[in-house]
PDB file of C-alpha atoms in Angstrom:
ATOM      1  CA  MET I  74      30.350  -2.097 104.658  1.00  0.00           C
ATOM      2  CA  THR I  75      29.636  -5.570 103.822  1.00  0.00           C
ATOM      3  CA  GLU I  76      30.813  -8.818 104.984  1.00  0.00           C
ATOM      4  CA  ALA I  77      33.735  -9.889 103.838  1.00  0.00           C
ATOM      5  CA  SER I  78      34.099 -12.063 100.798  1.00  0.00           C
ATOM      6  CA  ALA I  79      34.813 -15.925 101.738  1.00  0.00           C
ATOM      7  CA  PRO I  80      38.495 -16.486 101.464  1.00  0.00           C
ATOM      8  CA  ALA I  81      38.408 -18.545  97.847  1.00  0.00           C
ATOM      9  CA  GLU I  82      37.098 -15.050  96.339  1.00  0.00           C
ATOM     10  CA  LEU I  83      39.718 -12.892  97.822  1.00  0.00           C
ATOM     11  CA  ALA I  84      43.102 -11.944  95.987  1.00  0.00           C
ATOM     12  CA  ILE I  85      44.344 -10.732  98.931  1.00  0.00           C
ATOM     13  CA  GLU I  86      43.342 -11.182 102.544  1.00  0.00           C
ATOM     14  CA  THR I  87      45.301  -9.975 105.923  1.00  0.00           C
ATOM     15  CA  GLN I  88      44.355 -10.706 109.317  1.00  0.00           C
ATOM     16  CA  GLY I  89      45.735  -8.781 112.272  1.00  0.00           C
ATOM     17  CA  LEU I  90      48.471  -7.245 109.927  1.00  0.00           C
ATOM     18  CA  SER I  91      50.883  -5.403 112.161  1.00  0.00           C
ATOM     19  CA  LYS I  92      54.207  -3.776 111.687  1.00  0.00           C
ATOM     20  CA  ARG I  93      56.308  -2.371 114.195  1.00  0.00           C
ATOM     21  CA  PHE I  94      59.426  -0.303 114.281  1.00  0.00           C
ATOM     22  CA  GLY I  95      60.572   0.292 117.622  1.00  0.00           C
ATOM     23  CA  HIS I  96      57.709   1.469 119.565  1.00  0.00           C
ATOM     24  CA  ARG I  97      56.034   2.786 116.655  1.00  0.00           C
ATOM     25  CA  ALA I  98      53.197   0.770 114.914  1.00  0.00           C
ATOM     26  CA  ALA I  99      53.142   1.881 111.003  1.00  0.00           C
ATOM     27  CA  VAL I 100      50.518  -0.959 110.417  1.00  0.00           C
ATOM     28  CA  ASP I 101      48.400  -1.843 113.440  1.00  0.00           C
ATOM     29  CA  GLY I 102      45.856  -5.096 113.180  1.00  0.00           C
ATOM     30  CA  VAL I 103      45.027  -4.328 109.181  1.00  0.00           C
ATOM     31  CA  ASP I 104      42.162  -7.009 108.036  1.00  0.00           C
ATOM     32  CA  LEU I 105      42.262  -6.440 104.343  1.00  0.00           C
ATOM     33  CA  ALA I 106      39.742  -8.089 102.085  1.00  0.00           C
ATOM     34  CA  VAL I 107      40.320  -7.491  98.111  1.00  0.00           C
ATOM     35  CA  PRO I 108      37.941  -9.233  96.110  1.00  0.00           C
ATOM     36  CA  ARG I 109      39.511 -11.044  92.976  1.00  0.00           C
ATOM     37  CA  GLY I 110      38.626  -8.973  89.700  1.00  0.00           C
ATOM     38  CA  SER I 111      38.167  -6.272  91.617  1.00  0.00           C
ATOM     39  CA  VAL I 112      40.054  -2.268  91.133  1.00  0.00           C
ATOM     40  CA  PHE I 113      40.829  -1.902  94.923  1.00  0.00           C
ATOM     41  CA  GLY I 114      41.754   1.720  95.635  1.00  0.00           C
ATOM     42  CA  PHE I 115      44.156   1.961  98.883  1.00  0.00           C
ATOM     43  CA  LEU I 116      43.810   5.558 100.308  1.00  0.00           C
ATOM     44  CA  GLY I 117      45.425   7.355 103.190  1.00  0.00           C
ATOM     45  CA  PRO I 118      47.162  10.332 104.259  1.00  0.00           C
ATOM     46  CA  ASN I 119      50.923  10.318 104.522  1.00  0.00           C
ATOM     47  CA  GLY I 120      52.701   8.171 107.298  1.00  0.00           C
ATOM     48  CA  SER I 121      49.483   6.033 107.354  1.00  0.00           C
ATOM     49  CA  GLY I 122      50.922   2.884 106.495  1.00  0.00           C
ATOM     50  CA  LYS I 123      50.028   2.278 102.700  1.00  0.00           C
ATOM     51  CA  THR I 124      53.374   1.886 101.184  1.00  0.00           C
ATOM     52  CA  THR I 125      54.393  -0.285 104.500  1.00  0.00           C
ATOM     53  CA  THR I 126      51.502  -2.406 103.893  1.00  0.00           C
ATOM     54  CA  ILE I 127      51.999  -3.068 100.269  1.00  0.00           C
ATOM     55  CA  ARG I 128      55.588  -4.018 101.191  1.00  0.00           C
ATOM     56  CA  LEU I 129      54.760  -6.569 103.317  1.00  0.00           C
ATOM     57  CA  LEU I 130      51.716  -7.973 101.164  1.00  0.00           C
ATOM     58  CA  LEU I 131      54.766  -8.581  98.453  1.00  0.00           C
ATOM     59  CA  GLY I 132      56.763 -10.060 100.914  1.00  0.00           C
ATOM     60  CA  LEU I 133      59.606  -6.908 100.706  1.00  0.00           C
ATOM     61  CA  ALA I 134      59.417  -6.434 104.876  1.00  0.00           C
ATOM     62  CA  SER I 135      58.416  -8.925 107.261  1.00  0.00           C
ATOM     63  CA  ALA I 136      55.629  -8.445 109.627  1.00  0.00           C
ATOM     64  CA  THR I 137      55.540  -8.206 113.355  1.00  0.00           C
ATOM     65  CA  ASN I 138      52.436 -10.033 113.567  1.00  0.00           C
ATOM     66  CA  GLY I 139      49.183 -11.261 111.568  1.00  0.00           C
ATOM     67  CA  HIS I 140      48.901 -13.067 108.543  1.00  0.00           C
ATOM     68  CA  ILE I 141      48.653 -12.566 104.832  1.00  0.00           C
ATOM     69  CA  ARG I 142      46.946 -14.537 101.912  1.00  0.00           C
ATOM     70  CA  VAL I 143      47.963 -13.434  98.479  1.00  0.00           C
ATOM     71  CA  LEU I 144      46.072 -15.504  95.622  1.00  0.00           C
ATOM     72  CA  GLY I 145      45.270 -17.920  97.967  1.00  0.00           C
ATOM     73  CA  GLY I 146      48.788 -18.406  99.348  1.00  0.00           C
ATOM     74  CA  GLU I 147      50.341 -17.709 102.762  1.00  0.00           C
ATOM     75  CA  MET I 148      53.024 -14.968 102.634  1.00  0.00           C
ATOM     76  CA  PRO I 149      55.768 -14.996 103.099  1.00  0.00           C
ATOM     77  CA  ARG I 150      55.895 -19.084 103.006  1.00  0.00           C
ATOM     78  CA  GLN I 151      54.753 -19.338  99.805  1.00  0.00           C
ATOM     79  CA  LEU I 152      56.414 -16.363  98.082  1.00  0.00           C
ATOM     80  CA  ALA I 153      58.339 -18.186  95.542  1.00  0.00           C
ATOM     81  CA  THR I 154      54.920 -19.818  94.146  1.00  0.00           C
ATOM     82  CA  VAL I 155      52.694 -16.706  94.670  1.00  0.00           C
ATOM     83  CA  LEU I 156      55.022 -13.796  93.358  1.00  0.00           C
ATOM     84  CA  PRO I 157      55.244 -14.913  89.543  1.00  0.00           C
ATOM     85  CA  ASN I 158      51.367 -14.199  89.296  1.00  0.00           C
ATOM     86  CA  VAL I 159      52.021 -10.538  90.631  1.00  0.00           C
ATOM     87  CA  GLY I 160      52.862  -7.685  88.830  1.00  0.00           C
ATOM     88  CA  SER I 161      54.155  -4.666  90.699  1.00  0.00           C
ATOM     89  CA  LEU I 162      55.120  -1.246  90.761  1.00  0.00           C
ATOM     90  CA  VAL I 163      56.187   0.235  94.174  1.00  0.00           C
ATOM     91  CA  GLU I 164      58.049   3.317  95.155  1.00  0.00           C
ATOM     92  CA  GLY I 165      58.612   4.684  91.650  1.00  0.00           C
ATOM     93  CA  PRO I 166      60.534   2.561  88.921  1.00  0.00           C
ATOM     94  CA  ALA I 167      64.037   2.207  88.758  1.00  0.00           C
ATOM     95  CA  PHE I 168      65.736   1.427  85.642  1.00  0.00           C
ATOM     96  CA  TYR I 169      69.702   1.222  83.902  1.00  0.00           C
ATOM     97  CA  PRO I 170      69.313   5.441  82.680  1.00  0.00           C
ATOM     98  CA  PHE I 171      71.951   4.418  79.584  1.00  0.00           C
ATOM     99  CA  LEU I 172      69.821   1.137  78.354  1.00  0.00           C
ATOM    100  CA  SER I 173      66.718   1.849  76.057  1.00  0.00           C
ATOM    101  CA  GLY I 174      63.254   1.423  77.470  1.00  0.00           C
ATOM    102  CA  ALA I 175      62.965  -1.925  75.529  1.00  0.00           C
ATOM    103  CA  ALA I 176      66.563  -2.859  76.450  1.00  0.00           C
ATOM    104  CA  ASN I 177      65.955  -2.527  79.933  1.00  0.00           C
ATOM    105  CA  LEU I 178      62.588  -4.559  79.747  1.00  0.00           C
ATOM    106  CA  ARG I 179      64.688  -7.371  78.379  1.00  0.00           C
ATOM    107  CA  ARG I 180      67.497  -7.255  80.829  1.00  0.00           C
ATOM    108  CA  LEU I 181      64.318  -7.413  83.805  1.00  0.00           C
ATOM    109  CA  ASP I 182      62.442 -10.177  81.800  1.00  0.00           C
ATOM    110  CA  SER I 183      66.039 -12.261  81.449  1.00  0.00           C
ATOM    111  CA  ALA I 184      66.006 -12.112  85.256  1.00  0.00           C
ATOM    112  CA  ASP I 185      62.935 -13.740  85.604  1.00  0.00           C
ATOM    113  CA  LEU I 186      63.020 -17.756  86.014  1.00  0.00           C
ATOM    114  CA  HIS I 187      59.601 -18.370  84.931  1.00  0.00           C
ATOM    115  CA  ALA I 188      59.737 -16.101  81.692  1.00  0.00           C
ATOM    116  CA  SER I 189      60.565 -17.967  78.257  1.00  0.00           C
ATOM    117  CA  PRO I 190      63.362 -16.548  76.384  1.00  0.00           C
ATOM    118  CA  ARG I 191      61.793 -17.490  73.014  1.00  0.00           C
ATOM    119  CA  THR I 192      59.229 -15.145  73.674  1.00  0.00           C
ATOM    120  CA  ARG I 193      60.762 -12.539  75.375  1.00  0.00           C
ATOM    121  CA  ALA I 194      60.925  -9.816  72.357  1.00  0.00           C
ATOM    122  CA  ALA I 195      57.200 -10.310  71.624  1.00  0.00           C
ATOM    123  CA  ARG I 196      56.343  -9.963  75.265  1.00  0.00           C
ATOM    124  CA  VAL I 197      58.588  -6.708  75.478  1.00  0.00           C
ATOM    125  CA  ASP I 198      57.009  -5.244  72.325  1.00  0.00           C
ATOM    126  CA  GLU I 199      53.402  -5.864  73.364  1.00  0.00           C
ATOM    127  CA  ALA I 200      54.205  -4.529  76.970  1.00  0.00           C
ATOM    128  CA  LEU I 201      55.441  -1.354  75.609  1.00  0.00           C
ATOM    129  CA  GLU I 202      52.675  -1.191  73.133  1.00  0.00           C
ATOM    130  CA  ARG I 203      49.945  -1.862  75.911  1.00  0.00           C
ATOM    131  CA  VAL I 204      51.281   1.481  77.850  1.00  0.00           C
ATOM    132  CA  GLY I 205      51.825   3.706  74.773  1.00  0.00           C
ATOM    133  CA  LEU I 206      55.906   3.549  74.583  1.00  0.00           C
ATOM    134  CA  SER I 207      56.310   1.792  71.328  1.00  0.00           C
ATOM    135  CA  HIS I 208      57.545   5.126  69.783  1.00  0.00           C
ATOM    136  CA  ALA I 209      60.297   5.413  72.661  1.00  0.00           C
ATOM    137  CA  ALA I 210      61.033   1.796  72.675  1.00  0.00           C
ATOM    138  CA  GLY I 211      64.887   2.477  71.452  1.00  0.00           C
ATOM    139  CA  LYS I 212      65.380   5.591  73.164  1.00  0.00           C
ATOM    140  CA  LYS I 213      67.790   6.059  76.262  1.00  0.00           C
ATOM    141  CA  VAL I 214      65.752   5.928  79.561  1.00  0.00           C
ATOM    142  CA  ARG I 215      67.731   8.929  80.887  1.00  0.00           C
ATOM    143  CA  ALA I 216      65.797  10.932  78.350  1.00  0.00           C
ATOM    144  CA  TYR I 217      62.499   9.619  79.414  1.00  0.00           C
ATOM    145  CA  SER I 218      59.921  12.121  81.244  1.00  0.00           C
ATOM    146  CA  LEU I 219      59.003  11.167  85.003  1.00  0.00           C
ATOM    147  CA  GLY I 220      55.623  10.096  82.887  1.00  0.00           C
ATOM    148  CA  MET I 221      57.454   7.676  80.602  1.00  0.00           C
ATOM    149  CA  LYS I 222      59.305   5.924  83.222  1.00  0.00           C
ATOM    150  CA  GLN I 223      56.376   5.235  85.132  1.00  0.00           C
ATOM    151  CA  ARG I 224      54.711   4.088  81.904  1.00  0.00           C
ATOM    152  CA  LEU I 225      57.839   1.810  81.693  1.00  0.00           C
ATOM    153  CA  GLY I 226      57.340   0.714  85.270  1.00  0.00           C
ATOM    154  CA  ILE I 227      53.762  -0.698  84.401  1.00  0.00           C
ATOM    155  CA  ALA I 228      55.074  -2.181  81.224  1.00  0.00           C
ATOM    156  CA  HIS I 229      57.497  -4.162  83.333  1.00  0.00           C
ATOM    157  CA  ALA I 230      54.601  -5.286  85.464  1.00  0.00           C
ATOM    158  CA  LEU I 231      52.711  -6.523  82.625  1.00  0.00           C
ATOM    159  CA  LEU I 232      55.516  -8.625  80.783  1.00  0.00           C
ATOM    160  CA  ARG I 233      53.863 -11.723  82.050  1.00  0.00           C
ATOM    161  CA  PRO I 234      50.182 -12.549  82.569  1.00  0.00           C
ATOM    162  CA  ARG I 235      49.206 -11.430  85.987  1.00  0.00           C
ATOM    163  CA  GLU I 236      46.453 -12.506  88.492  1.00  0.00           C
ATOM    164  CA  LEU I 237      47.245  -9.577  90.473  1.00  0.00           C
ATOM    165  CA  LEU I 238      48.890  -6.444  89.671  1.00  0.00           C
ATOM    166  CA  VAL I 239      49.722  -4.148  92.685  1.00  0.00           C
ATOM    167  CA  LEU I 240      50.503  -0.233  91.733  1.00  0.00           C
ATOM    168  CA  ASP I 241      51.419   2.050  93.923  1.00  0.00           C
ATOM    169  CA  GLU I 242      50.843   5.804  92.536  1.00  0.00           C
ATOM    170  CA  PRO I 243      50.745   4.528  88.855  1.00  0.00           C
ATOM    171  CA  THR I 244      49.615   7.991  87.811  1.00  0.00           C
ATOM    172  CA  ASN I 245      52.375   9.914  89.313  1.00  0.00           C
ATOM    173  CA  GLY I 246      53.918  12.659  86.752  1.00  0.00           C
ATOM    174  CA  LEU I 247      51.594  11.792  84.234  1.00  0.00           C
ATOM    175  CA  ASP I 248      50.024  14.133  81.758  1.00  0.00           C
ATOM    176  CA  PRO I 249      46.147  14.086  81.424  1.00  0.00           C
ATOM    177  CA  GLN I 250      46.164  12.140  78.445  1.00  0.00           C
ATOM    178  CA  GLY I 251      48.684   9.331  79.981  1.00  0.00           C
ATOM    179  CA  THR I 252      46.471   9.430  83.395  1.00  0.00           C
ATOM    180  CA  ARG I 253      43.468   8.805  81.104  1.00  0.00           C
ATOM    181  CA  GLU I 254      45.653   5.893  79.229  1.00  0.00           C
ATOM    182  CA  VAL I 255      46.532   4.201  82.591  1.00  0.00           C
ATOM    183  CA  ARG I 256      42.946   4.442  83.855  1.00  0.00           C
ATOM    184  CA  SER I 257      41.686   2.700  80.573  1.00  0.00           C
ATOM    185  CA  LEU I 258      44.740   0.238  80.949  1.00  0.00           C
ATOM    186  CA  VAL I 259      43.830  -1.024  84.513  1.00  0.00           C
ATOM    187  CA  ARG I 260      39.898  -1.111  83.639  1.00  0.00           C
ATOM    188  CA  SER I 261      40.907  -3.449  80.489  1.00  0.00           C
ATOM    189  CA  LEU I 262      43.029  -5.365  83.127  1.00  0.00           C
ATOM    190  CA  ALA I 263      40.240  -6.009  85.380  1.00  0.00           C
ATOM    191  CA  ALA I 264      37.964  -6.527  82.782  1.00  0.00           C
ATOM    192  CA  GLY I 265      39.847  -9.841  81.760  1.00  0.00           C
ATOM    193  CA  GLY I 266      39.956 -11.063  85.197  1.00  0.00           C
ATOM    194  CA  THR I 267      43.360  -9.473  86.830  1.00  0.00           C
ATOM    195  CA  THR I 268      42.912  -7.896  90.367  1.00  0.00           C
ATOM    196  CA  VAL I 269      44.406  -4.186  90.257  1.00  0.00           C
ATOM    197  CA  PHE I 270      45.485  -2.952  93.782  1.00  0.00           C
ATOM    198  CA  VAL I 271      46.190   0.616  93.163  1.00  0.00           C
ATOM    199  CA  SER I 272      47.553   3.249  95.898  1.00  0.00           C
ATOM    200  CA  SER I 273      46.880   6.707  95.249  1.00  0.00           C
ATOM    201  CA  HIS I 274      46.336   9.851  96.774  1.00  0.00           C
ATOM    202  CA  LEU I 275      44.121  11.271  93.593  1.00  0.00           C
ATOM    203  CA  LEU I 276      40.460  11.162  94.776  1.00  0.00           C
ATOM    204  CA  ALA I 277      39.480  11.754  91.526  1.00  0.00           C
ATOM    205  CA  GLU I 278      41.112   9.169  89.864  1.00  0.00           C
ATOM    206  CA  VAL I 279      40.241   6.582  92.494  1.00  0.00           C
ATOM    207  CA  GLU I 280      36.384   7.149  91.872  1.00  0.00           C
ATOM    208  CA  GLN I 281      36.754   6.977  88.289  1.00  0.00           C
ATOM    209  CA  MET I 282      38.971   3.973  87.984  1.00  0.00           C
ATOM    210  CA  CYS I 283      38.145   1.778  91.094  1.00  0.00           C
ATOM    211  CA  THR I 284      35.228  -0.581  92.533  1.00  0.00           C
ATOM    212  CA  HIS I 285      36.166  -0.783  95.976  1.00  0.00           C
ATOM    213  CA  VAL I 286      38.272   1.286  98.496  1.00  0.00           C
ATOM    214  CA  GLY I 287      40.289   0.762 101.643  1.00  0.00           C
ATOM    215  CA  VAL I 288      41.121   3.844 103.732  1.00  0.00           C
ATOM    216  CA  MET I 289      44.120   3.844 106.080  1.00  0.00           C
ATOM    217  CA  SER I 290      44.606   6.227 109.083  1.00  0.00           C
ATOM    218  CA  VAL I 291      47.668   6.043 111.483  1.00  0.00           C
ATOM    219  CA  GLY I 292      48.536   2.757 110.570  1.00  0.00           C
ATOM    220  CA  LYS I 293      44.827   1.441 110.649  1.00  0.00           C
ATOM    221  CA  LEU I 294      42.532   0.576 108.193  1.00  0.00           C
ATOM    222  CA  VAL I 295      39.350   2.668 109.241  1.00  0.00           C
ATOM    223  CA  ALA I 296      37.159   1.777 106.291  1.00  0.00           C
ATOM    224  CA  GLN I 297      36.896  -0.643 103.205  1.00  0.00           C
ATOM    225  CA  GLY I 298      34.358  -2.144 101.012  1.00  0.00           C
ATOM    226  CA  THR I 299      32.787  -1.212  97.501  1.00  0.00           C
ATOM    227  CA  LEU I 300      32.956   2.506  96.592  1.00  0.00           C
ATOM    228  CA  HIS I 301      29.213   3.130  96.729  1.00  0.00           C
ATOM    229  CA  GLU I 302      29.097   1.526 100.465  1.00  0.00           C
ATOM    230  CA  LEU I 303      32.076   3.930 101.284  1.00  0.00           C
ATOM    231  CA  ARG I 304      30.002   6.967 100.170  1.00  0.00           C
ATOM    232  CA  ALA I 305      26.648   5.663 101.351  1.00  0.00           C
ATOM    233  CA  ALA I 306      28.039   5.294 104.878  1.00  0.00           C
ATOM    234  CA  GLY I 307      28.499   8.873 104.794  1.00  0.00           C
ATOM    235  CA  LYS I 308      25.996  11.933 105.400  1.00  0.00           C
ATOM    236  CA  ALA I 309      23.759  12.389 102.704  1.00  0.00           C
ATOM    237  CA  THR I 310      22.806  16.243 102.273  1.00  0.00           C
ATOM    238  CA  ILE I 311      19.172  17.135 101.155  1.00  0.00           C
ATOM    239  CA  ARG I 312      17.808  20.590 100.003  1.00  0.00           C
ATOM    240  CA  LEU I 313      14.704  21.584 100.188  1.00  0.00           C
ATOM    241  CA  HIS I 314      13.008  24.957  98.966  1.00  0.00           C
ATOM    242  CA  THR I 315       9.349  25.598 100.528  1.00  0.00           C
ATOM    243  CA  PRO I 316       7.231  28.745 101.779  1.00  0.00           C
ATOM    244  CA  ASP I 317       6.385  26.168 104.714  1.00  0.00           C
ATOM    245  CA  ILE I 318       9.756  26.293 106.776  1.00  0.00           C
ATOM    246  CA  ASP I 319       8.194  25.612 109.880  1.00  0.00           C
ATOM    247  CA  ALA I 320       6.213  22.567 108.966  1.00  0.00           C
ATOM    248  CA  ALA I 321       8.960  21.328 106.753  1.00  0.00           C
ATOM    249  CA  VAL I 322      11.116  21.199 110.037  1.00  0.00           C
ATOM    250  CA  ARG I 323       8.981  19.568 111.925  1.00  0.00           C
ATOM    251  CA  VAL I 324       8.344  16.879 109.369  1.00  0.00           C
ATOM    252  CA  LEU I 325      12.156  16.353 108.615  1.00  0.00           C
ATOM    253  CA  SER I 326      12.850  16.069 112.069  1.00  0.00           C
ATOM    254  CA  ARG I 327      10.414  13.169 112.506  1.00  0.00           C
ATOM    255  CA  LEU I 328      12.224  11.112 109.805  1.00  0.00           C
ATOM    256  CA  GLY I 329      15.671  11.850 111.794  1.00  0.00           C
ATOM    257  CA  LEU I 330      17.041  14.669 109.576  1.00  0.00           C
ATOM    258  CA  LYS I 331      18.412  17.853 111.013  1.00  0.00           C
ATOM    259  CA  SER I 332      17.497  21.093 109.107  1.00  0.00           C
ATOM    260  CA  GLU I 333      18.596  24.558 108.792  1.00  0.00           C
ATOM    261  CA  LEU I 334      18.031  27.643 106.664  1.00  0.00           C
ATOM    262  CA  SER I 335      20.395  27.767 103.666  1.00  0.00           C
ATOM    263  CA  ALA I 336      20.892  30.281 100.602  1.00  0.00           C
ATOM    264  CA  PRO I 337      19.429  28.426  97.706  1.00  0.00           C
ATOM    265  CA  PRO I 338      21.753  27.484  94.813  1.00  0.00           C
ATOM    266  CA  PRO I 339      22.373  30.429  92.432  1.00  0.00           C
ATOM    267  CA  GLY I 340      19.553  30.428  89.892  1.00  0.00           C
ATOM    268  CA  SER I 341      18.002  27.166  91.257  1.00  0.00           C
ATOM    269  CA  TYR I 342      14.932  28.194  92.814  1.00  0.00           C
ATOM    270  CA  GLY I 343      12.339  30.941  92.375  1.00  0.00           C
ATOM    271  CA  PRO I 344      11.871  33.690  94.797  1.00  0.00           C
ATOM    272  CA  ASP I 345       8.926  32.260  96.522  1.00  0.00           C
ATOM    273  CA  GLY I 346       9.804  30.443  99.732  1.00  0.00           C
ATOM    274  CA  GLN I 347      13.183  29.542 101.679  1.00  0.00           C
ATOM    275  CA  SER I 348      15.784  27.266 101.501  1.00  0.00           C
ATOM    276  CA  LEU I 349      16.765  24.335 103.842  1.00  0.00           C
ATOM    277  CA  VAL I 350      19.735  22.100 103.871  1.00  0.00           C
ATOM    278  CA  SER I 351      18.931  18.771 106.116  1.00  0.00           C
ATOM    279  CA  THR I 352      21.287  15.924 107.210  1.00  0.00           C
ATOM    280  CA  GLY I 353      21.020  12.496 108.726  1.00  0.00           C
ATOM    281  CA  PRO I 354      23.445  10.193 110.554  1.00  0.00           C
ATOM    282  CA  PRO I 355      25.844   8.327 108.788  1.00  0.00           C
ATOM    283  CA  GLY I 356      23.880   5.659 107.070  1.00  0.00           C
ATOM    284  CA  HIS I 357      20.705   7.265 106.721  1.00  0.00           C
ATOM    285  CA  ASP I 358      18.444   5.462 104.655  1.00  0.00           C
ATOM    286  CA  VAL I 359      14.984   7.272 103.874  1.00  0.00           C
ATOM    287  CA  ALA I 360      14.273   7.268 100.246  1.00  0.00           C
ATOM    288  CA  PRO I 361      14.107  10.420  98.648  1.00  0.00           C
ATOM    289  CA  GLU I 362      10.532   9.833  97.635  1.00  0.00           C
ATOM    290  CA  ALA I 363       9.444   9.128 100.976  1.00  0.00           C
ATOM    291  CA  ILE I 364      10.438  12.095 102.251  1.00  0.00           C
ATOM    292  CA  VAL I 365       8.657  14.512  99.229  1.00  0.00           C
ATOM    293  CA  ALA I 366       5.889  12.162 100.082  1.00  0.00           C
ATOM    294  CA  ALA I 367       6.102  12.830 104.047  1.00  0.00           C
ATOM    295  CA  LEU I 368       6.332  16.710 103.298  1.00  0.00           C
ATOM    296  CA  VAL I 369       3.196  16.929 100.881  1.00  0.00           C
ATOM    297  CA  SER I 370       1.150  14.677 102.986  1.00  0.00           C
ATOM    298  CA  ASP I 371       1.783  17.692 105.929  1.00  0.00           C
ATOM    299  CA  GLY I 372       0.665  19.996 103.403  1.00  0.00           C
ATOM    300  CA  VAL I 373       4.146  21.285 102.976  1.00  0.00           C
ATOM    301  CA  ARG I 374       4.609  22.987  99.554  1.00  0.00           C
ATOM    302  CA  VAL I 375       7.643  21.593  97.722  1.00  0.00           C
ATOM    303  CA  ARG I 376       8.918  24.295  95.318  1.00  0.00           C
ATOM    304  CA  GLY I 377      12.412  22.188  94.939  1.00  0.00           C
ATOM    305  CA  PHE I 378      14.246  19.395  96.455  1.00  0.00           C
ATOM    306  CA  GLY I 379      17.497  17.558  95.751  1.00  0.00           C
ATOM    307  CA  VAL I 380      19.877  15.270  97.216  1.00  0.00           C
ATOM    308  CA  GLU I 381      23.668  14.768  97.508  1.00  0.00           C
ATOM    309  CA  ASN I 382      25.656  11.973  98.353  1.00  0.00           C
ATOM    310  CA  ALA I 383      28.568  12.458 100.346  1.00  0.00           C
ATOM    311  CA  SER I 384      31.507  12.406  97.946  1.00  0.00           C
ATOM    312  CA  LEU I 385      34.731   9.872  98.451  1.00  0.00           C
ATOM    313  CA  GLU I 386      36.682  13.098  99.400  1.00  0.00           C
ATOM    314  CA  GLU I 387      34.350  14.145 102.247  1.00  0.00           C
ATOM    315  CA  ARG I 388      34.597  10.713 103.333  1.00  0.00           C
ATOM    316  CA  PHE I 389      38.050  10.513 103.161  1.00  0.00           C
ATOM    317  CA  VAL I 390      38.180  13.874 105.641  1.00  0.00           C
ATOM    318  CA  SER I 391      35.417  12.396 107.927  1.00  0.00           C
ATOM    319  CA  LEU I 392      37.534   9.202 108.350  1.00  0.00           C
ATOM    320  CA  THR I 393      40.967  10.452 108.755  1.00  0.00           C
ATOM    321  CA  GLY I 394      40.560  14.296 109.793  1.00  0.00           C
ATOM    322  CA  GLU I 395      43.005  15.560 106.855  1.00  0.00           C
ATOM    323  CA  GLY I 396      42.592  16.728 103.619  1.00  0.00           C
ATOM    324  CA  PHE I 397      43.149  14.787 100.422  1.00  0.00           C
ATOM    325  CA  ASP I 398      46.034  16.439  98.943  1.00  0.00           C
ATOM    326  CA  ILE I 399      48.239  13.641 100.422  1.00  0.00           C
ATOM    327  CA  ALA I 400      50.985  11.375  99.084  1.00  0.00           C
ATOM    328  CA  GLY I 401      51.591   7.657 100.382  1.00  0.00           C
TER     329      GLY I 401
END
């Protein structure tokens, strides 16, 4: 991973952040560095400390130890000046079921001392339109689906311009179309300069939506960086098809790659030769063209060659020891 950005470039920064419940550390020495303007995916298995960390960032819980800076302000000391610039959706939206979606937003907006009553109606309409709920603005929330309630929660977070948006499982309960809309919304917010901090258990969504990733495991932050850095730190797999197996193994071993025979992918190569699968240690950085050049230089006939980088799922499993069907 690269070194953390300078504090002025960070939307969220924590140092040694810890939260204990009795003898149990729910969050243990977390050093987060979330760059401004990024879409930061916050991943972790159930019970890893993701939601507790978010609550600490927003001043909804008190840290046992450590320091928090959000948008340059110390938390919770500067809570009153920081939070007006932060929109959030944490642990699912809660609304008055007997009021309409628009009425709920107007009521919530009226509780915001920094919101102008004169522009309230226009801001509510705009927020509903951005999340695709204009058609249901007058419908009572008790008739909303889970996905519609999730969108209404995001609309609440967007009632005013925000420098930082914190979303806990924003696509929970959404159908594929709704998920695509939220993904597009997040990207548009980031393009406009808003930093988006997204806690999610859907790795495919994180890969499509996020620029940076942090991974939690048992209360600790076990990795963070750009999506590319996180994948690159994993083991890349090289597939080679050649009739010169012994010579190929020697060359690959010289380059720091461990090889074993493998069945070729169906229909990928001809019958002439055998297939090897080779892996190196995490972060192995020999360029594919250099590997092919070394093989050819030693007389190895290359009939097929490919490189598969570690997926985010594979990196997640290697870091946490757990599968990816998780909730936070």
